[in-house]
Structure formats: structure tokens, C-alpha cells
């Protein structure tokens, strides 16, 4: 509740709300370990705390109708989701200049001015798709060469989009602010992608080495990711709720 971007006039109220929940709730659930640790540091809550990540839909659906939106002659990167002041795409946009065969498609309702300006200057490499229905976004994810995730500045917040990406079965490029964040560890454990510092030099090196070096494909099966499906997360939540009744 109390985040770095919480307006100053609301911060005392946000602190009190967090404190009352940590004091009175039978069980506290956070979406990542860093947030659970933060609740312990702020409010002393350490028992009956669980981490349930966000997840992906594991129902088998076919979305071949959107395969045509990607060009086999390009290296297709795909980003879907929101942009915030604490989730900066500028280094990635500049790094695209490393090779004209690399194209970034962005599905977002609104984008920062820096993204609009980059799209105007590099129309062949940056494609703005605007708003797309959720099922179409999920379909697009399944056909891209690489899915791009941009970390939040605050390690206690993890973009839920990266768990949706897991369900697409495509490699993930995670642009992080620190090398040991939770998503970097997750991708390393599952073998589902790469982590790269969110600066132009490192992203450019990654694009040259991985994308242009032809080393882009990773195992795309569901092995190891099923724990992050909404179905299995719901089962864990049910177990927690039943435990609260005893």
C-alpha cells in the first residue's frame, strides 16, 4: 500500500492501513518474497505469511490467426503492458539501432513521449499496436521471438506480466536494475530467458550476442512452470484459506 510513488499526503494513512492488516489478519499474502520481507521490516509480521505469485492461464487455446503479424525476416521483440515512471524503456529503444532487422512491437493503451518519438524516428523497428484485447495480446506473445519484461525500480514490486509470459512458451528478456532480483532468479531457475541490466550498452551487447548470433531459442515447453499457473495458485490459496478456518 505504501509505495515509493504514494503521494506524500497519503503516506501516513497507507502506513496505518498496512500496519493494521499485518496486526489483525489471520494470514498475509504477498506476490513476492521482497514484499513479505518489507512487511516484516515495517510492521514485524513474520508468521502466517505466504508468497503467491501472479500467474498465467494454462488452458490450451489456439491463436494461430495472429501469426501473420510477425515477419520471419525480422527478429521480433514484443512488449505488452503499461509504462510507468518507474519502468523505463528508453535504453531498449536506443539499443535497437544495433541492427535494422530487430523490431520491437508494443501493445499498450498509452506510451510515454519518448516511445512516441522513437517510433517516429525508427518506424521500421518500433511498431505501436495501441490497445489490444487481452486474448489477442496473449496470442501475440505466443508468436514473438522474444518477450520483453522491464523491471520496476522497487524490488518489492514485480510486474505480473512476466508470469503471463511464462504461459506463452517463448523466451523472455528481463531488463533489470539489479542482477539478483526475483525475476532474474526465476528465469535462471526455469531456463526460460535472460536477464540484462537496463542500460543501452548491455542491451546492445545482448542483442548482438543472442539475437544476431542466432542463439535465440530456448526450450519452449511448459516443464517447470506449472506451479505458476492460475489453476495451481488457486489450489495454494484454497489450502491457505482452509487453514485459516482451523
PDB file of C-alpha atoms in Angstrom:
ATOM      1  CA  UNK A   1       0.000   0.000   0.000  1.00  0.00           C
ATOM      2  CA  UNK A   2       2.833   2.368   0.894  1.00  0.00           C
ATOM      3  CA  UNK A   3       4.905   2.531  -2.296  1.00  0.00           C
ATOM      4  CA  UNK A   4       7.649   4.903  -3.436  1.00  0.00           C
ATOM      5  CA  UNK A   5       5.130   6.677  -5.682  1.00  0.00           C
ATOM      6  CA  UNK A   6       2.415   7.055  -2.996  1.00  0.00           C
ATOM      7  CA  UNK A   7       1.561  10.795  -2.768  1.00  0.00           C
ATOM      8  CA  UNK A   8       3.006  12.381   0.357  1.00  0.00           C
ATOM      9  CA  UNK A   9      -0.439  13.355   1.661  1.00  0.00           C
ATOM     10  CA  UNK A  10      -1.480   9.681   1.726  1.00  0.00           C
ATOM     11  CA  UNK A  11       1.649   8.109   3.185  1.00  0.00           C
ATOM     12  CA  UNK A  12       0.680   8.161   6.884  1.00  0.00           C
ATOM     13  CA  UNK A  13      -2.717   6.666   6.049  1.00  0.00           C
ATOM     14  CA  UNK A  14      -1.089   3.995   3.846  1.00  0.00           C
ATOM     15  CA  UNK A  15       1.340   3.107   6.653  1.00  0.00           C
ATOM     16  CA  UNK A  16      -1.518   2.754   9.168  1.00  0.00           C
ATOM     17  CA  UNK A  17      -3.500   0.535   6.784  1.00  0.00           C
ATOM     18  CA  UNK A  18      -0.515  -1.759   6.227  1.00  0.00           C
ATOM     19  CA  UNK A  19       0.111  -1.873   9.957  1.00  0.00           C
ATOM     20  CA  UNK A  20      -3.498  -2.750  10.822  1.00  0.00           C
ATOM     21  CA  UNK A  21      -3.586  -5.557   8.247  1.00  0.00           C
ATOM     22  CA  UNK A  22      -0.294  -7.015   9.457  1.00  0.00           C
ATOM     23  CA  UNK A  23      -1.533  -6.819  13.047  1.00  0.00           C
ATOM     24  CA  UNK A  24      -5.049  -8.196  12.619  1.00  0.00           C
ATOM     25  CA  UNK A  25      -5.110 -10.533   9.592  1.00  0.00           C
ATOM     26  CA  UNK A  26      -5.003 -14.267  10.195  1.00  0.00           C
ATOM     27  CA  UNK A  27      -2.802 -14.675   7.143  1.00  0.00           C
ATOM     28  CA  UNK A  28      -0.913 -12.213   4.955  1.00  0.00           C
ATOM     29  CA  UNK A  29      -0.273 -12.939   1.275  1.00  0.00           C
ATOM     30  CA  UNK A  30       2.215 -11.048  -0.893  1.00  0.00           C
ATOM     31  CA  UNK A  31       3.155 -11.588  -4.525  1.00  0.00           C
ATOM     32  CA  UNK A  32       6.924 -11.851  -3.988  1.00  0.00           C
ATOM     33  CA  UNK A  33       9.442 -12.522  -1.189  1.00  0.00           C
ATOM     34  CA  UNK A  34      10.757  -8.954  -1.152  1.00  0.00           C
ATOM     35  CA  UNK A  35       7.299  -7.621  -0.289  1.00  0.00           C
ATOM     36  CA  UNK A  36       6.940 -10.187   2.515  1.00  0.00           C
ATOM     37  CA  UNK A  37      10.324  -9.109   3.882  1.00  0.00           C
ATOM     38  CA  UNK A  38       9.239  -5.477   3.684  1.00  0.00           C
ATOM     39  CA  UNK A  39       6.146  -6.211   5.791  1.00  0.00           C
ATOM     40  CA  UNK A  40       8.362  -7.835   8.400  1.00  0.00           C
ATOM     41  CA  UNK A  41      10.739  -4.873   8.462  1.00  0.00           C
ATOM     42  CA  UNK A  42       7.985  -2.282   8.657  1.00  0.00           C
ATOM     43  CA  UNK A  43       5.449  -3.956  10.883  1.00  0.00           C
ATOM     44  CA  UNK A  44       7.083  -7.015  12.444  1.00  0.00           C
ATOM     45  CA  UNK A  45       4.814  -9.543  10.705  1.00  0.00           C
ATOM     46  CA  UNK A  46       6.764 -12.763  10.174  1.00  0.00           C
ATOM     47  CA  UNK A  47       4.358 -15.641  10.923  1.00  0.00           C
ATOM     48  CA  UNK A  48       1.476 -16.854   8.741  1.00  0.00           C
ATOM     49  CA  UNK A  49       2.847 -15.025   5.715  1.00  0.00           C
ATOM     50  CA  UNK A  50       2.774 -16.661   2.275  1.00  0.00           C
ATOM     51  CA  UNK A  51       4.005 -15.680  -1.167  1.00  0.00           C
ATOM     52  CA  UNK A  52       1.640 -16.355  -4.072  1.00  0.00           C
ATOM     53  CA  UNK A  53       2.949 -15.005  -7.348  1.00  0.00           C
ATOM     54  CA  UNK A  54       0.781 -13.836 -10.187  1.00  0.00           C
ATOM     55  CA  UNK A  55       0.244 -16.440 -12.875  1.00  0.00           C
ATOM     56  CA  UNK A  56      -0.768 -17.488 -16.365  1.00  0.00           C
ATOM     57  CA  UNK A  57      -3.781 -19.182 -17.919  1.00  0.00           C
ATOM     58  CA  UNK A  58      -2.874 -22.812 -18.663  1.00  0.00           C
ATOM     59  CA  UNK A  59      -5.947 -23.597 -20.742  1.00  0.00           C
ATOM     60  CA  UNK A  60      -4.991 -24.806 -24.224  1.00  0.00           C
ATOM     61  CA  UNK A  61      -6.229 -22.290 -26.765  1.00  0.00           C
ATOM     62  CA  UNK A  62      -5.164 -21.844 -30.366  1.00  0.00           C
ATOM     63  CA  UNK A  63      -4.275 -18.369 -31.601  1.00  0.00           C
ATOM     64  CA  UNK A  64      -2.705 -19.118 -34.973  1.00  0.00           C
ATOM     65  CA  UNK A  65      -4.777 -16.340 -36.557  1.00  0.00           C
ATOM     66  CA  UNK A  66      -2.293 -13.684 -35.397  1.00  0.00           C
ATOM     67  CA  UNK A  67       0.906 -15.380 -36.532  1.00  0.00           C
ATOM     68  CA  UNK A  68       0.936 -13.192 -39.666  1.00  0.00           C
ATOM     69  CA  UNK A  69       1.599 -10.087 -37.553  1.00  0.00           C
ATOM     70  CA  UNK A  70       5.250 -11.068 -37.156  1.00  0.00           C
ATOM     71  CA  UNK A  71       7.719 -11.076 -40.040  1.00  0.00           C
ATOM     72  CA  UNK A  72      10.075 -14.105 -40.259  1.00  0.00           C
ATOM     73  CA  UNK A  73      12.687 -11.792 -41.784  1.00  0.00           C
ATOM     74  CA  UNK A  74      12.784  -9.719 -38.609  1.00  0.00           C
ATOM     75  CA  UNK A  75      13.899 -10.569 -35.096  1.00  0.00           C
ATOM     76  CA  UNK A  76      10.620  -9.834 -33.359  1.00  0.00           C
ATOM     77  CA  UNK A  77      10.592  -8.482 -29.801  1.00  0.00           C
ATOM     78  CA  UNK A  78       7.244  -7.972 -28.098  1.00  0.00           C
ATOM     79  CA  UNK A  79       6.344  -5.858 -25.070  1.00  0.00           C
ATOM     80  CA  UNK A  80       2.838  -5.746 -23.621  1.00  0.00           C
ATOM     81  CA  UNK A  81       1.655  -3.881 -20.584  1.00  0.00           C
ATOM     82  CA  UNK A  82       1.821  -0.459 -19.031  1.00  0.00           C
ATOM     83  CA  UNK A  83       4.648   2.029 -18.812  1.00  0.00           C
ATOM     84  CA  UNK A  84       5.243   3.908 -15.589  1.00  0.00           C
ATOM     85  CA  UNK A  85       7.854   6.409 -14.448  1.00  0.00           C
ATOM     86  CA  UNK A  86       9.494   3.534 -12.549  1.00  0.00           C
ATOM     87  CA  UNK A  87       9.593   1.235 -15.637  1.00  0.00           C
ATOM     88  CA  UNK A  88      11.879   2.858 -18.202  1.00  0.00           C
ATOM     89  CA  UNK A  89      12.089   1.627 -21.833  1.00  0.00           C
ATOM     90  CA  UNK A  90      14.494   4.295 -23.141  1.00  0.00           C
ATOM     91  CA  UNK A  91      17.681   2.199 -23.048  1.00  0.00           C
ATOM     92  CA  UNK A  92      15.967  -0.566 -25.008  1.00  0.00           C
ATOM     93  CA  UNK A  93      14.713   1.886 -27.620  1.00  0.00           C
ATOM     94  CA  UNK A  94      18.205   3.262 -28.202  1.00  0.00           C
ATOM     95  CA  UNK A  95      19.748  -0.220 -28.323  1.00  0.00           C
ATOM     96  CA  UNK A  96      17.514  -1.235 -31.250  1.00  0.00           C
ATOM     97  CA  UNK A  97      19.769   0.805 -33.511  1.00  0.00           C
ATOM     98  CA  UNK A  98      22.324  -2.014 -33.330  1.00  0.00           C
ATOM     99  CA  UNK A  99      20.659  -3.710 -36.323  1.00  0.00           C
ATOM    100  CA  UNK A 100      17.686  -2.803 -38.585  1.00  0.00           C
ATOM    101  CA  UNK A 101      16.474  -6.415 -38.610  1.00  0.00           C
ATOM    102  CA  UNK A 102      15.361  -6.131 -34.979  1.00  0.00           C
ATOM    103  CA  UNK A 103      11.804  -4.894 -34.464  1.00  0.00           C
ATOM    104  CA  UNK A 104      10.013  -4.111 -31.210  1.00  0.00           C
ATOM    105  CA  UNK A 105       6.209  -4.298 -31.149  1.00  0.00           C
ATOM    106  CA  UNK A 106       4.452  -2.613 -28.223  1.00  0.00           C
ATOM    107  CA  UNK A 107       0.874  -3.320 -27.151  1.00  0.00           C
ATOM    108  CA  UNK A 108      -0.119  -0.617 -24.661  1.00  0.00           C
ATOM    109  CA  UNK A 109      -3.021   1.771 -24.230  1.00  0.00           C
ATOM    110  CA  UNK A 110      -0.721   4.753 -23.730  1.00  0.00           C
ATOM    111  CA  UNK A 111       3.031   5.158 -24.109  1.00  0.00           C
ATOM    112  CA  UNK A 112       5.476   7.832 -22.908  1.00  0.00           C
ATOM    113  CA  UNK A 113       6.530  10.627 -25.225  1.00  0.00           C
ATOM    114  CA  UNK A 114       9.987   9.054 -25.516  1.00  0.00           C
ATOM    115  CA  UNK A 115       8.394   5.939 -27.050  1.00  0.00           C
ATOM    116  CA  UNK A 116       6.325   8.030 -29.486  1.00  0.00           C
ATOM    117  CA  UNK A 117       9.427   9.956 -30.533  1.00  0.00           C
ATOM    118  CA  UNK A 118      11.448   6.769 -31.012  1.00  0.00           C
ATOM    119  CA  UNK A 119       8.655   5.227 -33.101  1.00  0.00           C
ATOM    120  CA  UNK A 120       8.597   8.299 -35.340  1.00  0.00           C
ATOM    121  CA  UNK A 121      12.366   8.184 -35.848  1.00  0.00           C
ATOM    122  CA  UNK A 122      12.565   4.373 -36.317  1.00  0.00           C
ATOM    123  CA  UNK A 123       9.234   3.369 -37.904  1.00  0.00           C
ATOM    124  CA  UNK A 124      10.650   0.140 -39.339  1.00  0.00           C
ATOM    125  CA  UNK A 125      11.908  -1.005 -35.935  1.00  0.00           C
ATOM    126  CA  UNK A 126       9.302   0.207 -33.466  1.00  0.00           C
ATOM    127  CA  UNK A 127       5.668  -0.710 -34.016  1.00  0.00           C
ATOM    128  CA  UNK A 128       2.982   0.727 -31.738  1.00  0.00           C
ATOM    129  CA  UNK A 129      -0.089  -1.512 -31.671  1.00  0.00           C
ATOM    130  CA  UNK A 130      -2.115   0.526 -29.184  1.00  0.00           C
ATOM    131  CA  UNK A 131      -4.839  -1.177 -27.180  1.00  0.00           C
ATOM    132  CA  UNK A 132      -5.423  -4.849 -27.954  1.00  0.00           C
ATOM    133  CA  UNK A 133      -7.941  -7.208 -26.315  1.00  0.00           C
ATOM    134  CA  UNK A 134      -6.287  -9.428 -23.745  1.00  0.00           C
ATOM    135  CA  UNK A 135      -6.767 -12.661 -25.707  1.00  0.00           C
ATOM    136  CA  UNK A 136      -5.129 -11.059 -28.748  1.00  0.00           C
ATOM    137  CA  UNK A 137      -2.179  -9.931 -26.623  1.00  0.00           C
ATOM    138  CA  UNK A 138      -1.750 -13.480 -25.313  1.00  0.00           C
ATOM    139  CA  UNK A 139      -1.896 -14.758 -28.894  1.00  0.00           C
ATOM    140  CA  UNK A 140       0.797 -12.312 -29.963  1.00  0.00           C
ATOM    141  CA  UNK A 141       3.012 -13.443 -27.109  1.00  0.00           C
ATOM    142  CA  UNK A 142       2.966 -16.985 -28.489  1.00  0.00           C
ATOM    143  CA  UNK A 143       4.415 -15.915 -31.852  1.00  0.00           C
ATOM    144  CA  UNK A 144       7.112 -13.396 -30.915  1.00  0.00           C
ATOM    145  CA  UNK A 145      10.759 -14.424 -30.925  1.00  0.00           C
ATOM    146  CA  UNK A 146      11.431 -12.773 -27.553  1.00  0.00           C
ATOM    147  CA  UNK A 147       9.105 -11.287 -24.922  1.00  0.00           C
ATOM    148  CA  UNK A 148      10.432  -8.197 -23.144  1.00  0.00           C
ATOM    149  CA  UNK A 149       9.865  -7.508 -19.455  1.00  0.00           C
ATOM    150  CA  UNK A 150      11.033  -4.290 -17.783  1.00  0.00           C
ATOM    151  CA  UNK A 151      11.623  -4.417 -14.042  1.00  0.00           C
ATOM    152  CA  UNK A 152      10.215  -1.863 -11.631  1.00  0.00           C
ATOM    153  CA  UNK A 153      12.733   0.239  -9.753  1.00  0.00           C
ATOM    154  CA  UNK A 154      11.400  -1.117  -6.444  1.00  0.00           C
ATOM    155  CA  UNK A 155      12.422  -4.763  -5.901  1.00  0.00           C
ATOM    156  CA  UNK A 156       9.341  -5.373  -3.734  1.00  0.00           C
ATOM    157  CA  UNK A 157       7.168  -4.943  -6.848  1.00  0.00           C
ATOM    158  CA  UNK A 158       7.238  -7.470  -9.693  1.00  0.00           C
ATOM    159  CA  UNK A 159       5.351  -6.851 -12.953  1.00  0.00           C
ATOM    160  CA  UNK A 160       2.705  -9.559 -13.161  1.00  0.00           C
ATOM    161  CA  UNK A 161       3.152  -9.611 -16.935  1.00  0.00           C
ATOM    162  CA  UNK A 162       6.280 -11.774 -16.681  1.00  0.00           C
ATOM    163  CA  UNK A 163       4.227 -14.663 -15.247  1.00  0.00           C
ATOM    164  CA  UNK A 164       1.752 -14.310 -18.118  1.00  0.00           C
ATOM    165  CA  UNK A 165       4.749 -14.501 -20.445  1.00  0.00           C
ATOM    166  CA  UNK A 166       5.701 -17.886 -18.967  1.00  0.00           C
ATOM    167  CA  UNK A 167       2.486 -19.335 -20.332  1.00  0.00           C
ATOM    168  CA  UNK A 168       3.360 -18.206 -23.867  1.00  0.00           C
ATOM    169  CA  UNK A 169       6.280 -20.631 -24.033  1.00  0.00           C
ATOM    170  CA  UNK A 170       8.595 -18.054 -25.609  1.00  0.00           C
ATOM    171  CA  UNK A 171      11.998 -16.834 -24.362  1.00  0.00           C
ATOM    172  CA  UNK A 172      11.901 -13.804 -22.081  1.00  0.00           C
ATOM    173  CA  UNK A 173      14.340 -10.894 -21.911  1.00  0.00           C
ATOM    174  CA  UNK A 174      14.178  -9.297 -18.465  1.00  0.00           C
ATOM    175  CA  UNK A 175      15.648  -5.793 -18.195  1.00  0.00           C
ATOM    176  CA  UNK A 176      16.571  -5.347 -14.555  1.00  0.00           C
ATOM    177  CA  UNK A 177      18.012  -2.684 -12.287  1.00  0.00           C
ATOM    178  CA  UNK A 178      19.933  -5.128 -10.092  1.00  0.00           C
ATOM    179  CA  UNK A 179      21.381  -8.507 -11.111  1.00  0.00           C
ATOM    180  CA  UNK A 180      19.907 -10.529  -8.243  1.00  0.00           C
ATOM    181  CA  UNK A 181      16.239  -9.553  -8.434  1.00  0.00           C
ATOM    182  CA  UNK A 182      13.461 -12.126  -8.119  1.00  0.00           C
ATOM    183  CA  UNK A 183      12.645 -12.373 -11.841  1.00  0.00           C
ATOM    184  CA  UNK A 184      16.300 -12.875 -12.786  1.00  0.00           C
ATOM    185  CA  UNK A 185      16.456 -15.762 -10.339  1.00  0.00           C
ATOM    186  CA  UNK A 186      13.176 -17.219 -11.630  1.00  0.00           C
ATOM    187  CA  UNK A 187      14.252 -17.151 -15.286  1.00  0.00           C
ATOM    188  CA  UNK A 188      17.600 -18.695 -14.406  1.00  0.00           C
ATOM    189  CA  UNK A 189      15.912 -21.455 -12.404  1.00  0.00           C
ATOM    190  CA  UNK A 190      13.397 -22.272 -15.143  1.00  0.00           C
ATOM    191  CA  UNK A 191      15.758 -21.745 -18.084  1.00  0.00           C
ATOM    192  CA  UNK A 192      13.150 -19.540 -19.752  1.00  0.00           C
ATOM    193  CA  UNK A 193      15.133 -16.462 -20.648  1.00  0.00           C
ATOM    194  CA  UNK A 194      17.861 -13.962 -19.922  1.00  0.00           C
ATOM    195  CA  UNK A 195      18.390 -11.056 -17.548  1.00  0.00           C
ATOM    196  CA  UNK A 196      20.193  -7.947 -18.684  1.00  0.00           C
ATOM    197  CA  UNK A 197      20.961  -4.680 -16.930  1.00  0.00           C
ATOM    198  CA  UNK A 198      18.610  -1.972 -18.190  1.00  0.00           C
ATOM    199  CA  UNK A 199      21.201   0.201 -19.904  1.00  0.00           C
ATOM    200  CA  UNK A 200      21.886   0.767 -23.585  1.00  0.00           C
ATOM    201  CA  UNK A 201      25.380  -0.763 -23.655  1.00  0.00           C
ATOM    202  CA  UNK A 202      24.388  -4.084 -22.075  1.00  0.00           C
ATOM    203  CA  UNK A 203      21.182  -4.403 -24.079  1.00  0.00           C
ATOM    204  CA  UNK A 204      23.087  -3.715 -27.304  1.00  0.00           C
ATOM    205  CA  UNK A 205      25.631  -6.399 -26.397  1.00  0.00           C
ATOM    206  CA  UNK A 206      22.798  -8.838 -25.661  1.00  0.00           C
ATOM    207  CA  UNK A 207      21.116  -8.121 -28.993  1.00  0.00           C
ATOM    208  CA  UNK A 208      24.373  -8.701 -30.868  1.00  0.00           C
ATOM    209  CA  UNK A 209      25.293 -11.870 -28.992  1.00  0.00           C
ATOM    210  CA  UNK A 210      21.922 -13.589 -28.645  1.00  0.00           C
ATOM    211  CA  UNK A 211      19.596 -12.258 -31.340  1.00  0.00           C
ATOM    212  CA  UNK A 212      22.091 -11.654 -34.113  1.00  0.00           C
ATOM    213  CA  UNK A 213      24.208 -14.623 -33.078  1.00  0.00           C
ATOM    214  CA  UNK A 214      21.313 -16.987 -33.776  1.00  0.00           C
ATOM    215  CA  UNK A 215      21.233 -18.250 -30.181  1.00  0.00           C
ATOM    216  CA  UNK A 216      17.720 -17.029 -29.538  1.00  0.00           C
ATOM    217  CA  UNK A 217      15.714 -20.203 -28.999  1.00  0.00           C
ATOM    218  CA  UNK A 218      15.234 -21.729 -25.568  1.00  0.00           C
ATOM    219  CA  UNK A 219      13.153 -24.757 -24.586  1.00  0.00           C
ATOM    220  CA  UNK A 220       9.558 -23.670 -25.042  1.00  0.00           C
ATOM    221  CA  UNK A 221       7.663 -26.422 -23.225  1.00  0.00           C
ATOM    222  CA  UNK A 222       5.701 -25.992 -20.012  1.00  0.00           C
ATOM    223  CA  UNK A 223       8.069 -28.067 -17.878  1.00  0.00           C
ATOM    224  CA  UNK A 224       8.834 -26.369 -14.595  1.00  0.00           C
ATOM    225  CA  UNK A 225       6.358 -23.514 -14.977  1.00  0.00           C
ATOM    226  CA  UNK A 226       3.106 -25.238 -13.988  1.00  0.00           C
ATOM    227  CA  UNK A 227       3.433 -24.033 -10.388  1.00  0.00           C
ATOM    228  CA  UNK A 228       2.813 -20.535 -11.737  1.00  0.00           C
ATOM    229  CA  UNK A 229      -0.470 -21.320 -13.495  1.00  0.00           C
ATOM    230  CA  UNK A 230      -3.563 -19.633 -12.047  1.00  0.00           C
ATOM    231  CA  UNK A 231      -5.020 -23.101 -11.516  1.00  0.00           C
ATOM    232  CA  UNK A 232      -2.202 -24.174  -9.183  1.00  0.00           C
ATOM    233  CA  UNK A 233      -2.005 -20.803  -7.476  1.00  0.00           C
ATOM    234  CA  UNK A 234      -5.728 -21.090  -6.732  1.00  0.00           C
ATOM    235  CA  UNK A 235      -5.142 -24.507  -5.132  1.00  0.00           C
ATOM    236  CA  UNK A 236      -2.467 -22.999  -2.887  1.00  0.00           C
ATOM    237  CA  UNK A 237      -4.801 -20.178  -1.937  1.00  0.00           C
ATOM    238  CA  UNK A 238      -7.553 -22.667  -1.129  1.00  0.00           C
ATOM    239  CA  UNK A 239      -5.156 -24.526   1.177  1.00  0.00           C
ATOM    240  CA  UNK A 240      -4.286 -21.283   2.978  1.00  0.00           C
ATOM    241  CA  UNK A 241      -7.946 -20.314   3.387  1.00  0.00           C
ATOM    242  CA  UNK A 242      -8.897 -23.715   4.746  1.00  0.00           C
ATOM    243  CA  UNK A 243      -6.027 -23.467   7.209  1.00  0.00           C
ATOM    244  CA  UNK A 244      -7.346 -20.120   8.431  1.00  0.00           C
ATOM    245  CA  UNK A 245     -10.618 -21.795   9.435  1.00  0.00           C
ATOM    246  CA  UNK A 246      -8.965 -24.140  11.933  1.00  0.00           C
TER     247      UNK A 246
END
